[in-house]
Coordinates of C-alpha atoms in Angstrom, one line a residue:
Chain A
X1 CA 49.8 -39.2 8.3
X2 CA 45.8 -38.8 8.9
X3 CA 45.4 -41.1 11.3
X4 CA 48.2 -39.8 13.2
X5 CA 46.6 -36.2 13.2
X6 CA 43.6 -37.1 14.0
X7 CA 45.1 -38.5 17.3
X8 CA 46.9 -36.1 18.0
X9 CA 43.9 -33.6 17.6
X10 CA 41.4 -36.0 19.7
X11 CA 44.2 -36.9 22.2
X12 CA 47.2 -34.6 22.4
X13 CA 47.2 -31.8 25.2
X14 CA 48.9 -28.5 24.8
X15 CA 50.5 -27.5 27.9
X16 CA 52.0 -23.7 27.6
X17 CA 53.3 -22.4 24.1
X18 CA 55.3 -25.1 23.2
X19 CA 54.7 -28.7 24.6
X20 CA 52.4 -31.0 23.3
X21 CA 51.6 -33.9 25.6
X22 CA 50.6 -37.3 23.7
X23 CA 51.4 -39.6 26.7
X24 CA 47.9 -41.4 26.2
X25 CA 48.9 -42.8 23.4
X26 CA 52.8 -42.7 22.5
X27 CA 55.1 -42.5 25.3
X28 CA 53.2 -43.4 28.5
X29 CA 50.6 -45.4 27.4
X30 CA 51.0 -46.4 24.0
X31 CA 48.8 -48.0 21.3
X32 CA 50.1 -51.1 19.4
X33 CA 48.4 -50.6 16.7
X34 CA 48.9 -47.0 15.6
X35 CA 52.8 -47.7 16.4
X36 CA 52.1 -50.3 13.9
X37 CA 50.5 -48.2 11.2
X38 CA 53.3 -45.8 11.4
X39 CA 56.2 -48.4 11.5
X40 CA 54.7 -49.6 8.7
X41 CA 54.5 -45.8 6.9
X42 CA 58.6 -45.4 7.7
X43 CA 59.1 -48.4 5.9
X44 CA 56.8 -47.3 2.6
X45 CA 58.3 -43.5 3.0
X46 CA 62.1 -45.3 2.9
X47 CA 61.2 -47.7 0.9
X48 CA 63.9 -46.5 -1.6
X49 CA 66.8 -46.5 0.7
X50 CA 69.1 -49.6 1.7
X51 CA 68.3 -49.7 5.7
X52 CA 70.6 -52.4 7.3
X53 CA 69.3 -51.1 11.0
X54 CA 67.4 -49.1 12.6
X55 CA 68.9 -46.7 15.7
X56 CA 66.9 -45.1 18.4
X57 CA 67.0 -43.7 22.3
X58 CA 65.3 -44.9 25.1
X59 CA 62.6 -44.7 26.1
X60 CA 60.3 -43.1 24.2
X61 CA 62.0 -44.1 20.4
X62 CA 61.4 -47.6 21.4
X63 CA 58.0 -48.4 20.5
X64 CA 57.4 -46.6 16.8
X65 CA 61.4 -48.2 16.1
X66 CA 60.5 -51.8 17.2
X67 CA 57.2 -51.5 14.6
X68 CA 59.7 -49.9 11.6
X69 CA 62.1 -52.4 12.5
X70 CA 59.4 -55.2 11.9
X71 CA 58.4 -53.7 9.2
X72 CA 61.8 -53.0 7.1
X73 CA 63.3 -56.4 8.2
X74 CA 65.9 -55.6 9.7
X75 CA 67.4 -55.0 13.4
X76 CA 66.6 -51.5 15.6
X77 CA 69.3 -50.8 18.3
X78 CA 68.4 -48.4 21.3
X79 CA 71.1 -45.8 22.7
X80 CA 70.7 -46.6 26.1
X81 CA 71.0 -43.8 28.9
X82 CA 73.9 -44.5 30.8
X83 CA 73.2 -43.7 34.7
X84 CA 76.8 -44.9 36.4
X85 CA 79.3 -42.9 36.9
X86 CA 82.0 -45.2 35.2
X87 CA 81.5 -45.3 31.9
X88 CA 81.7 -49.0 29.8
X89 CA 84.6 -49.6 27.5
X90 CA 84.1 -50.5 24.0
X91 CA 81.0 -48.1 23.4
X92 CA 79.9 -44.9 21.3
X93 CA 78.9 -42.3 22.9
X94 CA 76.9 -38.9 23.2
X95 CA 75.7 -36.3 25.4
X96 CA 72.0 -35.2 24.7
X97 CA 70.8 -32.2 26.5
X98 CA 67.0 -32.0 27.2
X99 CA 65.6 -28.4 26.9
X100 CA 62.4 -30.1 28.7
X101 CA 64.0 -31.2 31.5
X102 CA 66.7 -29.3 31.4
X103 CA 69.4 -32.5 32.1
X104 CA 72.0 -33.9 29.9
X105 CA 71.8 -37.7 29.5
X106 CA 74.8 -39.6 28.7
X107 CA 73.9 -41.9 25.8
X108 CA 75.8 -45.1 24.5
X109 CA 75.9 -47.3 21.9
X110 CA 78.0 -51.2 22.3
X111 CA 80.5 -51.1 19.6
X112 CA 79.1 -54.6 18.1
X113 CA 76.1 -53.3 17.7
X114 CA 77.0 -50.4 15.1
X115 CA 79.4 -50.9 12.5
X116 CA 81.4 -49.1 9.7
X117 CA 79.4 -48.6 6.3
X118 CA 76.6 -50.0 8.2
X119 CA 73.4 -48.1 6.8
X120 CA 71.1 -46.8 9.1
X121 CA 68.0 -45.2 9.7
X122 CA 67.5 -43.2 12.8
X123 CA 63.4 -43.2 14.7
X124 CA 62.6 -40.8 17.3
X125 CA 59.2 -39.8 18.9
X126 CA 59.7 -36.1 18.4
X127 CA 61.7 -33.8 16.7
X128 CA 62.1 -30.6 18.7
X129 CA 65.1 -28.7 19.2
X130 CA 66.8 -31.7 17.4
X131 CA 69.6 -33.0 20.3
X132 CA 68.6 -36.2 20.4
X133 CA 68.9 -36.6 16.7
X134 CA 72.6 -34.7 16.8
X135 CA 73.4 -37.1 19.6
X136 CA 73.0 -40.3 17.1
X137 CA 74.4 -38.3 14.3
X138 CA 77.4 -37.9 16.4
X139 CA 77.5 -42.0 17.7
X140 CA 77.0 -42.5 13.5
X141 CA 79.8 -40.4 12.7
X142 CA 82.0 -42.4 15.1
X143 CA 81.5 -45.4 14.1
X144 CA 81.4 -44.2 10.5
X145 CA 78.1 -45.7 9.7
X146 CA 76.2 -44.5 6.9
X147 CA 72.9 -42.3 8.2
X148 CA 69.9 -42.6 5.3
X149 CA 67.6 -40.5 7.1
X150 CA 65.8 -39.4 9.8
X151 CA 62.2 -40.8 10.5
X152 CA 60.1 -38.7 13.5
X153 CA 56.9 -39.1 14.4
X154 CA 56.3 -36.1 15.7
X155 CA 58.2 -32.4 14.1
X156 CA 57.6 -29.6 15.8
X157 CA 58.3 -27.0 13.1
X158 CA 58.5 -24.1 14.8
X159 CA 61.6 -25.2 16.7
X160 CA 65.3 -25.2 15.4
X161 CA 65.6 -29.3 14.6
X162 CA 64.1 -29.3 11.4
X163 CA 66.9 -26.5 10.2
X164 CA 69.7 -28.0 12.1
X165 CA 69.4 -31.5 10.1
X166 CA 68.5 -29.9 6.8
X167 CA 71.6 -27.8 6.8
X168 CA 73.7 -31.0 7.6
X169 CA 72.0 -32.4 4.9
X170 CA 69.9 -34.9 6.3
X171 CA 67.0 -36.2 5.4
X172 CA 64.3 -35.8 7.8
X173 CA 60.8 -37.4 7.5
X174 CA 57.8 -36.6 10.0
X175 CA 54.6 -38.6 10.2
X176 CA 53.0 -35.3 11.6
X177 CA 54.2 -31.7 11.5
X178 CA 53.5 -29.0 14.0
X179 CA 53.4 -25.4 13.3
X180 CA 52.2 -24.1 16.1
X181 CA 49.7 -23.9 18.7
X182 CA 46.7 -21.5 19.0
X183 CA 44.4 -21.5 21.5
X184 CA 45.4 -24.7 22.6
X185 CA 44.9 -26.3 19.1
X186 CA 47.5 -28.0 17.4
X187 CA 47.8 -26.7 13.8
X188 CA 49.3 -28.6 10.9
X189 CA 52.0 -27.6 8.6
Chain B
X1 CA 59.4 -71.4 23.6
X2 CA 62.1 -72.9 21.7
X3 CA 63.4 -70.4 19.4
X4 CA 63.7 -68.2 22.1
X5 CA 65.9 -71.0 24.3
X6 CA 67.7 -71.7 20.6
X7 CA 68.4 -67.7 20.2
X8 CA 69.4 -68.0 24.0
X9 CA 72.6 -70.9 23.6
X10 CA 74.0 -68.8 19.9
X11 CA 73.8 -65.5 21.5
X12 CA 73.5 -65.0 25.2
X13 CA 76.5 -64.5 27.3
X14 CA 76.9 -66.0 30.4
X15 CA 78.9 -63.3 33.0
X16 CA 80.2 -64.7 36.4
X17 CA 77.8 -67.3 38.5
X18 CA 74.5 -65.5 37.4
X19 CA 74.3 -62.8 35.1
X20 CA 73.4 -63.8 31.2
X21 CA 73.5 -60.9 28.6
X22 CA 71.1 -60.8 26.2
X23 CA 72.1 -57.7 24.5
X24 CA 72.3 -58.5 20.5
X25 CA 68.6 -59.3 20.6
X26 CA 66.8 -58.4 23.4
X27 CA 67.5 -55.0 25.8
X28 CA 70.1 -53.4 23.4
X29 CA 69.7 -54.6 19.9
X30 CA 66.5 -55.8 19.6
X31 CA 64.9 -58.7 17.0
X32 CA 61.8 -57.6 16.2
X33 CA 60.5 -60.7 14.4
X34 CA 61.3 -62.5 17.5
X35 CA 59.9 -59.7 19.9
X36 CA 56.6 -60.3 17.7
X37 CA 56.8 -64.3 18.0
X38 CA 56.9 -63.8 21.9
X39 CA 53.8 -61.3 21.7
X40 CA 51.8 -63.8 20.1
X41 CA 53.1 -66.4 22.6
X42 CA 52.2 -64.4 25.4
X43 CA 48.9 -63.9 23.9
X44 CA 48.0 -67.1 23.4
X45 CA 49.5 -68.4 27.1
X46 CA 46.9 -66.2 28.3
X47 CA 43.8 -66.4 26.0
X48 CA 41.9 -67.8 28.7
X49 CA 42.4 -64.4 30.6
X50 CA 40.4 -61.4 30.1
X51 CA 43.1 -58.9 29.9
X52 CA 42.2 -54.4 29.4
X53 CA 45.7 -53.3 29.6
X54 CA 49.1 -54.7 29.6
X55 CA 51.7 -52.9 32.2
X56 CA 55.8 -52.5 31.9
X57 CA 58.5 -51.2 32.7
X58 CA 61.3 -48.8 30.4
X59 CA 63.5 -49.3 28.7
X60 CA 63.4 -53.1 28.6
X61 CA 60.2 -54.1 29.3
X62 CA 59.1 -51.8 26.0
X63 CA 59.8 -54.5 23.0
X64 CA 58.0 -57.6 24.2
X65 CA 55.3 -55.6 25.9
X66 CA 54.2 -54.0 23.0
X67 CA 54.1 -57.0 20.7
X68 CA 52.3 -58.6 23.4
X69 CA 49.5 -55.6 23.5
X70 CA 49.3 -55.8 19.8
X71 CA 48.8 -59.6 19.7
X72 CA 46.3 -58.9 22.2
X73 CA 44.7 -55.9 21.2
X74 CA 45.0 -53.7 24.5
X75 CA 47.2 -50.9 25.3
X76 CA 50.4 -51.2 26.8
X77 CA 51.7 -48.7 30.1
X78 CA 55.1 -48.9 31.0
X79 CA 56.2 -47.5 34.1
X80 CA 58.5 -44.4 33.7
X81 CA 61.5 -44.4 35.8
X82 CA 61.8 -40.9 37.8
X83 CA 64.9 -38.9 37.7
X84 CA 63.4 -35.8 39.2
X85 CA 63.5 -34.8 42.5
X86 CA 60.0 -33.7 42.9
X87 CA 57.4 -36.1 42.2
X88 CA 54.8 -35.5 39.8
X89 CA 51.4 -35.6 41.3
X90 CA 48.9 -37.6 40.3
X91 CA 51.6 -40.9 39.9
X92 CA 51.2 -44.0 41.6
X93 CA 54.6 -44.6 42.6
X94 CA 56.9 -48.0 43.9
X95 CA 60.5 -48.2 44.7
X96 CA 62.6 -50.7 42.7
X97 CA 65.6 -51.8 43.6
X98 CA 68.3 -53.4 41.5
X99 CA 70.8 -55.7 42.4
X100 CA 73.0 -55.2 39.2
X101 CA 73.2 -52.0 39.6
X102 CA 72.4 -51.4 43.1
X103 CA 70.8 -48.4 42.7
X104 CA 66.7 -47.7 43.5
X105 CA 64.5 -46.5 41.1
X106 CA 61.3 -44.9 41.6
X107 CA 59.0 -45.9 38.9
X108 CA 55.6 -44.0 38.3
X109 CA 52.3 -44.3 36.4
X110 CA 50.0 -41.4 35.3
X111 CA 46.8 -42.0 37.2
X112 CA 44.8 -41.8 33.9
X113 CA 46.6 -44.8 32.8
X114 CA 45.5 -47.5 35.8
X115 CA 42.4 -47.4 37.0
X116 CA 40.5 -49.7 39.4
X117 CA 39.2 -53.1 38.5
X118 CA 41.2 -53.2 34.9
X119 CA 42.7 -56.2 34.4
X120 CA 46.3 -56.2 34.0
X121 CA 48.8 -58.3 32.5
X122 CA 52.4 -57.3 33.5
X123 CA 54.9 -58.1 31.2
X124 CA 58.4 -58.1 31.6
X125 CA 61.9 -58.8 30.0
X126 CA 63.6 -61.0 33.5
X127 CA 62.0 -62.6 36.1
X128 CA 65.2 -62.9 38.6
X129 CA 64.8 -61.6 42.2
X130 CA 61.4 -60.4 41.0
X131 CA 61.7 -56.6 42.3
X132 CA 60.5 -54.8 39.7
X133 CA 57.5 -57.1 39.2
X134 CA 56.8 -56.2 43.2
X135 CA 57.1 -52.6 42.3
X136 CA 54.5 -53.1 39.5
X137 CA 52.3 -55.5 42.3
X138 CA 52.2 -52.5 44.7
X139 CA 51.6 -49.8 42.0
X140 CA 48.8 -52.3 40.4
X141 CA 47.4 -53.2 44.4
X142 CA 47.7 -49.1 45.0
X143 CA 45.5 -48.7 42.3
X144 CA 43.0 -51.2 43.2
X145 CA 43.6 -52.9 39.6
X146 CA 43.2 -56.5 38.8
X147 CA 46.7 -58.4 37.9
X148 CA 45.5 -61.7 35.9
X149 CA 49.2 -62.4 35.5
X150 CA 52.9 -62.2 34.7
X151 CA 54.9 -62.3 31.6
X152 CA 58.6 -63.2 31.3
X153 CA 60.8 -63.8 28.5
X154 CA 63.4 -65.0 30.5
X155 CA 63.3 -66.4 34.2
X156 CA 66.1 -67.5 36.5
X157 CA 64.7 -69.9 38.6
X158 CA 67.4 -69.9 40.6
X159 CA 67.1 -66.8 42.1
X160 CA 64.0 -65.4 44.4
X161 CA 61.7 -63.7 42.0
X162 CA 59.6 -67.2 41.4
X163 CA 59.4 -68.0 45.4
X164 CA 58.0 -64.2 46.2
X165 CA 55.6 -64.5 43.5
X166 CA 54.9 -68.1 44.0
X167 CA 53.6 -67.4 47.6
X168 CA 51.7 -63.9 46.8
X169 CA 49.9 -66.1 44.2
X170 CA 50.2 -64.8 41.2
X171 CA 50.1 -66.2 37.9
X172 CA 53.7 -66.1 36.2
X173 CA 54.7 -67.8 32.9
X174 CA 58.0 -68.1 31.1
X175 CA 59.0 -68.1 27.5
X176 CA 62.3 -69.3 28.9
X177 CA 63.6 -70.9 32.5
X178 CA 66.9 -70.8 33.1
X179 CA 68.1 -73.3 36.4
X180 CA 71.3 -72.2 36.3
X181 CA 75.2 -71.9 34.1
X182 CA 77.7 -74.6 34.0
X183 CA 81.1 -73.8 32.1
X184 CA 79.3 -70.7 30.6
X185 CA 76.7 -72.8 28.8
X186 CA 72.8 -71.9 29.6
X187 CA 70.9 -75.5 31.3
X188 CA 67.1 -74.9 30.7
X189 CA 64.8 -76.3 33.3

């Protein structure tokens, strides 16, 4: 997505060999309308697909879902984080483990809000080492819903994600793809 | 806002003396063509505002603050919630407590993302003992910007939140005012 790049080329910040910082624009501060162009792309790119909702995690999936959501017609639910040490009855759930922070978060999904045969189309901000994305798959699975796809709108290619989901079979697609850094540049696949 | 207060009575879910859930469409699953009806209400309660920068706070915050920054055409900051030990540097920082879960966050924003005399808007999904507004105040005051006002979609004005804000002087508006729960049912003010 040009527009996308472009941003991420004016605005993005590489900090060490592999993080790329867009928090000026995507998960800090954020800009309406570029979350809008892009919700709008997710919805032409699975335009194909039956989508009955869309699933995310918080915090960071919210904005781009909320915009693909609006776009597709149709419902987003976020995983939430759980912090308590007690965990709620009558939810899905999934443990994530960060490589960035190096933490595992807890996530959970309220049974009403994800059913069986439901379709689904899963938004996250990045696609990196791919846990967050394994954590939904797994909450899907559960729940037996039906997973579509995989919308990211940012893939780093160069870490293990990308195979991970394409050797389950899912289908992954990225408004920008990373290859690599050089010299503090991003460079596109 | 009466489709909100409508939404409200057929799906909110009134828990002991004071808690409503609002979980199918607001902080869990999310409606986006509602979320984008309160933006634009939020924009047009404060047209007569000149407004740089709207300010939030994860996870809930994320939905009607960045309809409301689209509908406005400004950026939207929310406040990240810190789970680290050390602090980053370069944050402005405010603690935030929360009565339902009676824990204390510590919520941050990137200096580059609030500078002095912007003009703020703080947006916000409940307006109940008004904490986490005070922990955006204090962050916003830190930082020597401007706040023009305060955005809720849903206020309890039975609780403290109003009264604190009330006497600090700040502009707060409501897309829905809840007085209080009788038999389980919602009574608007």
């Amino acid at each position: 997505m040009e527009i996308l790049e472009q941003r991420i080329k004016k605005d993005g910040r590489v900090l060490g060999k592999d993080v790329l910082k867009v928090d000026s624009f995507l998960n800090h501060q954020v800009d309406p309308e570029l979350m809008q162009a892009m919700g709008e792309e997710f919805a032409t790119i699975f335009s194909d697909e039956k989508i009955d909702k869309i699933v995310t995690i918080e915090s960071s999936g919210i904005a781009p879902a909320v915009f693909a959501s609006l776009a597709l017609h149709v419902p987003v639910v976020f995983a939430r984080k759980n912090k308590s040490l007690t965990l709620p009855e009558n939810v899905w759930t999934a443990d994530v483990y960060s490589f960035t922070k190096q933490t595992t978060n807890h996530i959970m999904i309220d049974h009403r809000f994800l059913s069986a045969a439901e379709n689904i189309l899963i938004v996250d901000d990045f696609l990196a080492n791919g846990q967050a994305v394994e954590g939904l798959l797994k909450i899907a699975n559960d729940a037996n819903a039906n997973v579509v796809g995989v919308g990211v709108v940012i893939e780093k290619t160069f870490q293990k994600g990308r195979q991970i989901l394409d050797e389950r079979g899912v289908r992954v697609e990225s408004l920008a793809r990373i290859k690599g850094f050089e010299n503090d540049e991003v460079i596109f696949l």
